[in-house]
mmCIF file of C-alpha atoms in Angstrom:
data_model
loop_
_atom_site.group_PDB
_atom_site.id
_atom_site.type_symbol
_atom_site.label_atom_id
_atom_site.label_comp_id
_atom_site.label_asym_id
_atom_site.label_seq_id
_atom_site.Cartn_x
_atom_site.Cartn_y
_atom_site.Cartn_z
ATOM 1 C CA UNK A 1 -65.972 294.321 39.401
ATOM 2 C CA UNK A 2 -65.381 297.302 41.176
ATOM 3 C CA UNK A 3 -61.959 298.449 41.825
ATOM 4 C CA UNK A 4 -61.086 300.889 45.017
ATOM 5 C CA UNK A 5 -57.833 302.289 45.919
ATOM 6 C CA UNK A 6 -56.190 301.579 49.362
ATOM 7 C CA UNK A 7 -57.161 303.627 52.298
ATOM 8 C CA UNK A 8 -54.906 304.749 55.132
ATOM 9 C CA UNK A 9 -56.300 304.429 58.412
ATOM 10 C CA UNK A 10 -54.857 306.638 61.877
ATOM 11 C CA UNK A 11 -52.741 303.328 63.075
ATOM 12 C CA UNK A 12 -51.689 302.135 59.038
ATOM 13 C CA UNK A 13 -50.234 304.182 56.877
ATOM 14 C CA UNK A 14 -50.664 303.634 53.391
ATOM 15 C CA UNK A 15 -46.969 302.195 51.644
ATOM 16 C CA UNK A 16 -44.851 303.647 48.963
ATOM 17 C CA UNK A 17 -46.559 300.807 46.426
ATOM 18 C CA UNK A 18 -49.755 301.912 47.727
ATOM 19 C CA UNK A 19 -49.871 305.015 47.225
ATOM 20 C CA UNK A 20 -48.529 304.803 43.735
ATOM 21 C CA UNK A 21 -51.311 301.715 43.425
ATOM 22 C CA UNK A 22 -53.689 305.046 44.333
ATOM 23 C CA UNK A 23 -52.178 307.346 41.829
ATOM 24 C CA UNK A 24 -52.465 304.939 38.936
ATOM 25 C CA UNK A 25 -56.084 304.651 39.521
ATOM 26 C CA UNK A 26 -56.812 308.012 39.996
ATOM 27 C CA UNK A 27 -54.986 309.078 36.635
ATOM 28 C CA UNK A 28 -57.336 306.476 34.869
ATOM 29 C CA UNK A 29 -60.573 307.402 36.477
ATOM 30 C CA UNK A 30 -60.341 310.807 36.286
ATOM 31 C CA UNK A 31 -60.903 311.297 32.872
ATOM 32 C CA UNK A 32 -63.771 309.310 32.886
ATOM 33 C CA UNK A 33 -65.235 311.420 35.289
ATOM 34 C CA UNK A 34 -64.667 314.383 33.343
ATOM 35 C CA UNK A 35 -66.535 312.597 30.553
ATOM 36 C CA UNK A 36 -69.904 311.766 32.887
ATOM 37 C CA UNK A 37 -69.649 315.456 34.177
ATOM 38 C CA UNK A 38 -69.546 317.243 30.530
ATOM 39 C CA UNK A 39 -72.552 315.014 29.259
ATOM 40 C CA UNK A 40 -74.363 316.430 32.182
ATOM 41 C CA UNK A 41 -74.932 319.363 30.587
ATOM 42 C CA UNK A 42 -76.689 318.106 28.112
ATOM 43 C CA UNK A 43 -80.139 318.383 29.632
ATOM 44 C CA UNK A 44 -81.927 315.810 26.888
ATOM 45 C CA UNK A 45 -79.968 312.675 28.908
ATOM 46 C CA UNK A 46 -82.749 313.902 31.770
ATOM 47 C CA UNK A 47 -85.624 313.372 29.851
ATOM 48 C CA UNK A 48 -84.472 310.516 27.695
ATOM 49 C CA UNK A 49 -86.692 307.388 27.579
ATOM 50 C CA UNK A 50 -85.752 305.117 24.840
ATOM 51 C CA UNK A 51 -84.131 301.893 23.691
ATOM 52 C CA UNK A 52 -80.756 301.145 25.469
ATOM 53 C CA UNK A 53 -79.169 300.353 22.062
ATOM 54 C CA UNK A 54 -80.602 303.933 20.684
ATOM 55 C CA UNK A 55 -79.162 305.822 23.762
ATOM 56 C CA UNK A 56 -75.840 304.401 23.017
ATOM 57 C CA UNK A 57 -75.489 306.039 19.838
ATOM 58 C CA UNK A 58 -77.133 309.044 20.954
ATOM 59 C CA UNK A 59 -74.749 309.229 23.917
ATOM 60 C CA UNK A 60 -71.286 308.531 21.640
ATOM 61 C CA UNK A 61 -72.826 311.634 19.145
ATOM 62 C CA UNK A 62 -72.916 313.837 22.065
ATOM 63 C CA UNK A 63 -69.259 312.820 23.352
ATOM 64 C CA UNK A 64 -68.077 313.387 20.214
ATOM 65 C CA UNK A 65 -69.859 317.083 20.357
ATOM 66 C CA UNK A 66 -68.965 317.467 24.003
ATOM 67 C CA UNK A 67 -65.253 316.858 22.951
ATOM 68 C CA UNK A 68 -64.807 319.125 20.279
ATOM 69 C CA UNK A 69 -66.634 321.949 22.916
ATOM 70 C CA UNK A 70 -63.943 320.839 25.417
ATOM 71 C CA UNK A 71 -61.025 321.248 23.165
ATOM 72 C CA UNK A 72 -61.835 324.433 21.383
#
């Protein structure tokens, strides 16, 4: 399921509820798009061709790394 915020139009503008509504989802997706964006830059996701239940592990070490980079 894929959830979208509201979307004002020139005739409707959006209410008070849904522009909080709006907020509250951006606050929660943003950091995951912060997350997709830093493993970017690790170049081996481009080339990687392996088991799905390999990647996974793969992909959590290299959050983990991408984390730590983040912070320091």
């Amino acid at each position: 399921m894929v959830v979208t915020g509201f979307k004002a139009t020139r005739y409707r503008k959006l209410t008070t509820g849904q522009k909080e509504a709006n907020r509250v989802l951006a606050a929660g997706r943003a950091p995951v798009e912060h997350g997709f964006a830093h493993l970017k830059n690790w170049r081996i996701l481009t080339k990687l061709r392996t088991d799905p239940a390999r990647a996974t592990g793969l992909l959590r070490a290299l959050l983990v790394l991408t984390n730590l980079e983040v912070a320091r």
